[in-house]
Amino acid sequence: MANACDLRNAYDSSIMVTYDVAVEEALEGPFYDPIYQAELQKDREIARAATNALKRADLFTVHGDNLARLIQDGESLSEFEVSSTRTIAILGGSGEGKSSLINSLLHYPEIAKCGDIGAACTSIVTEYRLKTANHRAPITIDVEYLSVTEIEELLKELLWSFRRMYLPNAEDENIIQSEYDQMERESAEAWSSLEAAFSHHEEFSKDWLTKDMTEEGLAMVTDQVIQWSHELDWPAGADSGKWTSTADTADECYEKTGVFMEDRFWPFTKIIRVYIEAQILKSGIILADLPGLHDTNLARVKATQDYLLRCDHIFVVARISRAITNQSLKSSLLSVVSKHAGQELDGSRGESMKIAAVCTNSEDINEKSARREFCGPNNRISPEDMAELDQDIAKEMEQGNRQSVKNLRLRQRLLLINARNMHVKEGLQKAYSAEIPKGVLEVFCVSNTSYEKYAMKGDIEMVQASGIPEVRQFCYTIISRAHLLEANHFRNSRMSSFLNSTLLVVAKPECQTMEAMIDRSIYFTLFGVKNEVLGAVSQSKIDFNDVFQSLIISHIDQESPAWEKAAQEEGLSWFNWYWSTVSTMHKYINCRLTPDVAEENVDPLLIDGIEFKIGAIEYEFSQAVEKLVKGVEIICSKASEANQSSYIVKIMTPAYRSAAQQFGKGMAARQRTIVQGRIEEGLFSKISMAISKDIKAEVKTSFGAVKKELDNIFVRIETDIRVRLATEEQSCEKGDPTREDKERRKADLACELQDLKRQHEEAPGSIDFIQPRVLEMEEVKEEGVAL
């Protein structure tokens, strides 16, 4: 493992160089098991040894430069590292400690700025990712900003939100106070964005924006601000919605990203990606700092919700003092989730959302109050323990031992902090016991201040007491399953297939008579099976869409009040059907291809190679299905939730806004007519069209990925066959010294490769771990959880 080298940026004096992240407790789970890691490393070394042996043998290149391809494959396998990633969204309002938490988890002070930079900063998603081999500088920054069309849509949204407060009906007595307050807040937020973007224009002002409150007036100001947006002078290097730069220090990074977080650019900045070295990022974790609670702009809230739905885990951050005061622990967390995710944690979604709570500022404690609450008979702290510490402190004070007094008081303080932490943790878990099926809400209480202070001092015990290492360990568990599956695929399929292919190069005789050569009709068998399999995939894609259309969309098109319930029930049938298709597919490949090739009396190495590649197909299927299921879950959320990302909100928003423009006599009747008219224009049919479009896009992507991978695998099978059948341009006459020398080198190579294959096969089996997504999803299916 890396040590403080993850923070070895010599240019940045703020790096915590005295605390070694590698000293943290060893990770748990099969993937992190030392024996498993040793075998993984052994397989890398086997791949390297086989590659070097191929190079030393200096064999003639066979058909299609296959030897060169094998060497390239071996070099890649010898450097294998798991590449799966999981994204953790960090949510929380301003001042809750989000940025400090990110700095602590990354072990990189100030990379996420904690200063008061206003709404602009909280309006931009910022990802922290691991540097790649192409990133030479300590920090690389990628920024994506909105396209011209997206900017125009955003400006329309901002102008609507701002001007709404100035409509004649905004002061209507029928508007309740909470609605008015929200409208006022949205208007202020919109003004903040518009002012940042266009205040440098002399004509721009609130009066100018509200001078004409008719629809024609709105169109006029909209056209003007859109024109101004076209004239924005983006930073040097910005091109086609992207900007890239580098930095040596956290301060320089902030200075460069600050350009997009402030002034005229931040309203149009979509996402910032910061690439650095950090131990937690090396594990495959991506940390995403998401906008705070007060971003009420519809377009940006929608983008945030879409991003959240694609995240693998959500950390809700709140100060520990706020989690235990006025409102209940449950409602405190729910308010954060509902504002960001737009959905409640009901029984069907609570588990899939995978939320953890992180309570910050645990060091901020009133010791006197905590002592009254947590110290006493049958309480978290026994009176005897506290009294003993009081006596020890008094004794050391009498003797003038200041350092001892300081240490004892710190122990006493930690007792109280830990007691309060357990109180908050248990309270949150109890509040969420009904909403988190098959599990308990993960709750962490941390002190970012203590972590930074004691990490700089190298005080391991106090760093552990800060709670940050525990959160970091939890992050590793989020990615461990994916790493295990990927590593097993490397060991069981890719390595086995590679070694098998290397043996094919050296196993065949140097010269073959026509009678001894394998019947080349095997090519026709292979091509026939390939066409059948790829045809089956294409037909499955068609069937998939047809079944979805008949089971789901038909219920929506009925425009029944119960369409959503019926669609969800039918969704389970569709889900079962798809898994049956996947299971049948890879069994078909196995049953169809292997016997047909075997009937040709083919070298067993070819048969083994096909079986290894079928394992690769199963793995790729599991990956494609996992992505498809995630995509369908997002579509289901958009179809069933009433949030800013939902289909119904997108369709109905124009009608709501048009109705809000009405005022004067008969206003209510006109508003009802506008809204009802929108519904009667075919609301459900529009929703079904949107769902169908998105489903087809997801299916196209998933099945396309499967077909592409199948193509690659069949190419490799064909390559193995060609290697076995290839006739090299070499004399077959006896006594030919060149041929004899090559045969000797091939024999030596064969022995070495056989030995390497034996070492690989003798390793403790990892096949027990490679029951991938299929088994997990079968369990879900049996429990009756619909998409």
XYZ file of N, CA and C in Angstrom, residues 245-358:
342
model
N -6.497 22.313 -17.158
C -5.289 22.981 -16.687
C -4.642 22.109 -15.619
N -3.515 22.567 -15.091
C -2.810 21.847 -14.035
C -2.457 22.809 -12.913
N -2.110 22.233 -11.764
C -1.704 23.038 -10.612
C -0.684 22.254 -9.805
N 0.168 22.986 -9.103
C 1.169 22.357 -8.245
C 0.709 22.271 -6.797
N -0.183 23.157 -6.391
C -0.627 23.200 -4.999
C -2.139 23.316 -4.932
N -2.674 23.062 -3.733
C -4.112 23.201 -3.517
C -4.549 24.642 -3.728
N -3.723 25.584 -3.296
C -4.066 27.000 -3.476
C -4.139 27.369 -4.955
N -3.191 26.875 -5.726
C -3.208 27.170 -7.160
C -4.414 26.513 -7.826
N -4.745 25.315 -7.370
C -5.923 24.622 -7.894
C -7.176 25.444 -7.643
N -7.302 25.944 -6.415
C -8.478 26.736 -6.074
C -8.518 28.038 -6.862
N -7.360 28.623 -7.067
C -7.303 29.875 -7.830
C -7.817 29.665 -9.250
N -7.479 28.522 -9.840
C -7.894 28.261 -11.218
C -9.355 27.830 -11.304
N -9.793 26.976 -10.390
C -11.203 26.565 -10.426
C -12.110 27.701 -9.985
N -11.547 28.611 -9.166
C -12.343 29.738 -8.690
C -12.871 30.609 -9.809
N -12.169 30.616 -10.940
C -12.632 31.397 -12.096
C -14.005 30.914 -12.537
N -14.228 29.607 -12.426
C -15.501 29.036 -12.858
C -16.541 29.047 -11.744
N -16.092 29.274 -10.513
C -17.013 29.290 -9.384
C -17.497 30.696 -9.052
N -16.884 31.675 -9.641
C -17.216 33.052 -9.308
C -17.486 33.855 -10.582
N -17.831 35.114 -10.375
C -18.010 36.063 -11.461
C -19.008 35.540 -12.500
N -18.701 35.785 -13.773
C -19.709 35.563 -14.813
C -19.806 34.124 -15.295
N -18.892 33.234 -14.867
C -18.873 31.884 -15.424
C -19.603 30.839 -14.583
N -19.668 31.035 -13.257
C -20.162 29.941 -12.430
C -21.597 29.526 -12.734
N -22.488 30.424 -13.154
C -23.840 29.931 -13.451
C -23.874 28.922 -14.595
N -22.827 28.924 -15.424
C -22.832 28.079 -16.611
C -21.840 26.920 -16.520
N -21.229 26.748 -15.352
C -20.280 25.649 -15.167
C -21.028 24.398 -14.739
N -20.777 23.309 -15.436
C -21.520 22.071 -15.207
C -20.862 21.195 -14.141
N -19.587 20.917 -14.305
C -18.889 20.024 -13.374
C -17.395 20.314 -13.415
N -16.751 20.156 -12.274
C -15.294 20.296 -12.166
C -14.733 18.956 -11.703
N -13.703 18.485 -12.381
C -13.037 17.242 -11.981
C -11.596 17.560 -11.601
N -11.226 17.142 -10.404
C -9.876 17.381 -9.895
C -9.183 16.028 -9.754
N -8.055 15.861 -10.432
C -7.304 14.605 -10.421
C -6.064 14.770 -9.549
N -5.983 13.952 -8.488
C -4.854 14.025 -7.560
C -4.457 12.620 -7.126
N -3.374 12.531 -6.357
C -2.962 11.284 -5.723
C -3.546 11.240 -4.319
N -4.249 10.170 -3.997
C -4.783 9.977 -2.646
C -5.079 8.501 -2.466
N -4.813 7.988 -1.291
C -4.994 6.564 -1.041
C -6.425 6.118 -1.293
N -7.388 6.888 -0.846
C -8.784 6.493 -1.009
C -9.176 6.469 -2.483
N -8.596 7.355 -3.278
C -8.893 7.378 -4.710
C -8.240 6.197 -5.419
N -7.102 5.746 -4.906
C -6.443 4.580 -5.495
C -7.304 3.332 -5.380
N -8.209 3.323 -4.427
C -9.083 2.166 -4.251
C -10.197 2.122 -5.286
N -10.335 3.177 -6.085
C -11.407 3.218 -7.072
C -12.570 4.103 -6.666
N -12.465 4.727 -5.514
C -13.517 5.628 -5.037
C -13.398 6.984 -5.735
N -14.532 7.538 -6.119
C -14.630 8.911 -6.626
C -15.481 9.689 -5.632
N -14.945 10.766 -5.098
C -15.695 11.608 -4.166
C -16.290 12.778 -4.934
N -17.582 13.011 -4.725
C -18.270 14.089 -5.444
C -18.898 15.050 -4.450
N -18.427 16.288 -4.482
C -18.980 17.357 -3.646
C -20.140 17.976 -4.418
N -21.356 17.782 -3.918
C -22.540 18.240 -4.636
C -23.079 19.544 -4.075
N -23.872 20.271 -4.882
C -24.426 21.553 -4.436
C -25.164 21.447 -3.117
N -25.181 22.568 -2.388
C -25.816 22.602 -1.076
C -27.328 22.639 -1.150
N -27.947 22.873 -0.010
C -29.398 22.784 0.093
C -30.133 23.959 -0.519
N -29.462 25.061 -0.763
C -30.177 26.279 -1.140
C -30.149 26.569 -2.629
N -29.684 25.621 -3.424
C -29.717 25.827 -4.870
C -31.105 25.448 -5.358
N -31.934 26.439 -5.637
C -33.320 26.174 -6.015
C -33.556 26.309 -7.509
N -32.523 26.549 -8.281
C -32.686 26.631 -9.722
C -33.084 25.264 -10.269
N -34.180 25.234 -11.030
C -34.740 23.978 -11.500
C -33.759 23.190 -12.355
N -33.094 23.868 -13.281
C -32.183 23.166 -14.179
C -31.035 22.521 -13.414
N -30.467 23.263 -12.428
C -29.332 22.714 -11.702
C -29.775 21.651 -10.704
N -30.949 21.824 -10.110
C -31.470 20.785 -9.224
C -31.696 19.503 -10.013
N -32.224 19.643 -11.215
C -32.436 18.474 -12.069
C -31.114 17.776 -12.359
N -30.091 18.556 -12.688
C -28.784 17.966 -12.970
C -28.231 17.254 -11.739
N -28.427 17.867 -10.571
C -27.955 17.252 -9.330
C -28.684 15.948 -9.060
N -30.001 15.949 -9.264
C -30.777 14.734 -9.025
C -30.379 13.626 -9.986
N -30.173 13.977 -11.251
C -29.721 12.975 -12.210
C -28.367 12.406 -11.797
N -27.487 13.272 -11.320
C -26.165 12.819 -10.883
C -26.301 11.891 -9.674
N -27.153 12.283 -8.738
C -27.344 11.479 -7.535
C -27.829 10.077 -7.858
N -28.760 9.976 -8.795
C -29.321 8.680 -9.130
C -28.268 7.732 -9.681
N -27.210 8.273 -10.233
C -26.152 7.440 -10.800
C -25.003 7.193 -9.823
N -25.093 7.801 -8.646
C -24.069 7.566 -7.627
C -24.295 6.211 -6.967
N -23.228 5.661 -6.420
C -23.318 4.360 -5.769
C -23.597 4.473 -4.281
N -23.274 5.612 -3.697
C -23.512 5.814 -2.266
C -23.662 7.307 -2.002
N -24.397 7.638 -0.963
C -24.603 9.036 -0.602
C -24.230 9.230 0.859
N -23.341 10.166 1.118
C -23.020 10.568 2.486
C -23.747 11.879 2.769
N -24.654 11.851 3.721
C -25.347 13.068 4.133
C -24.588 13.647 5.323
N -24.092 14.865 5.161
C -23.228 15.488 6.168
C -23.999 16.547 6.935
N -23.912 16.492 8.250
C -24.560 17.497 9.099
C -23.760 17.646 10.385
N -23.737 18.846 10.917
C -23.061 19.068 12.199
C -23.749 18.235 13.273
N -22.963 17.653 14.142
C -23.516 16.756 15.145
C -24.468 17.479 16.083
N -24.222 18.752 16.333
C -25.105 19.504 17.234
C -26.480 19.690 16.618
N -26.538 19.836 15.280
C -27.823 20.026 14.621
C -28.600 18.727 14.510
N -27.896 17.622 14.581
C -28.570 16.337 14.441
C -29.329 15.944 15.694
N -29.063 16.598 16.804
C -29.685 16.159 18.055
C -30.484 17.262 18.731
N -30.744 18.342 18.023
C -31.472 19.441 18.666
C -32.921 19.493 18.222
N -33.400 20.644 17.792
C -34.812 20.936 17.613
C -35.656 19.811 17.012
N -35.381 19.437 15.758
C -36.209 18.418 15.135
C -35.643 17.040 15.393
N -36.468 16.041 15.122
C -36.040 14.666 15.389
C -34.883 14.295 14.474
N -34.135 13.269 14.898
C -33.002 12.825 14.096
C -33.453 12.359 12.716
N -34.566 11.693 12.689
C -35.050 11.164 11.415
C -35.413 12.274 10.447
N -36.188 13.248 10.897
C -36.621 14.317 10.001
C -35.447 15.182 9.569
N -34.431 15.275 10.429
C -33.249 16.050 10.069
C -32.573 15.457 8.844
N -32.419 14.146 8.833
C -31.775 13.492 7.703
C -32.696 13.452 6.494
N -33.970 13.194 6.728
C -34.922 13.134 5.621
C -35.017 14.457 4.887
N -34.913 15.559 5.615
C -35.018 16.865 4.969
C -33.881 17.071 3.984
N -32.703 16.571 4.339
C -31.562 16.683 3.439
C -31.791 15.828 2.200
N -32.210 14.583 2.418
C -32.402 13.658 1.310
C -33.500 14.137 0.376
N -34.626 14.572 0.949
C -35.753 14.965 0.112
C -35.436 16.182 -0.734
N -34.642 17.100 -0.213
C -34.294 18.296 -0.984
C -33.365 17.958 -2.139
N -32.499 16.954 -1.917
C -31.528 16.637 -2.957
C -32.006 15.536 -3.883
N -32.526 14.481 -3.310
C -32.910 13.339 -4.132
C -34.348 13.417 -4.588
N -35.139 14.279 -3.963
C -36.514 14.439 -4.382
C -37.356 13.219 -4.113
N -36.967 12.379 -3.165
C -37.740 11.189 -2.880
C -37.524 10.787 -1.435
N -38.532 10.178 -0.853
C -38.432 9.713 0.515
C -37.775 8.341 0.539
N -37.266 7.981 1.688
C -36.642 6.673 1.833
C -37.694 5.647 2.202
N -38.567 5.321 1.269
C -39.549 4.297 1.580
C -38.876 2.937 1.478
N -39.633 1.894 1.825
C -39.054 0.566 1.905
C -38.469 0.064 0.605
N -39.010 0.501 -0.538
C -38.547 -0.025 -1.811
C -37.299 0.666 -2.320
N -37.033 1.886 -1.859
C -35.901 2.636 -2.394
C -34.798 2.851 -1.367
N -35.118 2.671 -0.087
C -34.153 2.987 0.954
C -32.856 2.235 0.822
N -32.981 0.940 0.464
C -31.766 0.145 0.373
C -30.961 0.497 -0.864
N -31.662 0.689 -1.999
C -30.926 0.936 -3.229
C -30.232 2.283 -3.216
N -30.750 3.246 -2.430
C -30.105 4.552 -2.385
C -28.804 4.508 -1.600
N -28.670 3.583 -0.663
C -27.426 3.385 0.071
C -26.905 4.686 0.670
N -27.560 5.105 1.708
C -27.222 6.373 2.354
C -26.527 6.120 3.683
N -25.527 6.915 3.964
C -24.873 6.919 5.270
C -24.900 8.344 5.798
N -24.936 8.477 7.104
C -24.922 9.798 7.738
C -23.549 10.042 8.352
N -23.014 11.231 8.106
C -21.735 11.622 8.698
C -21.964 12.882 9.517
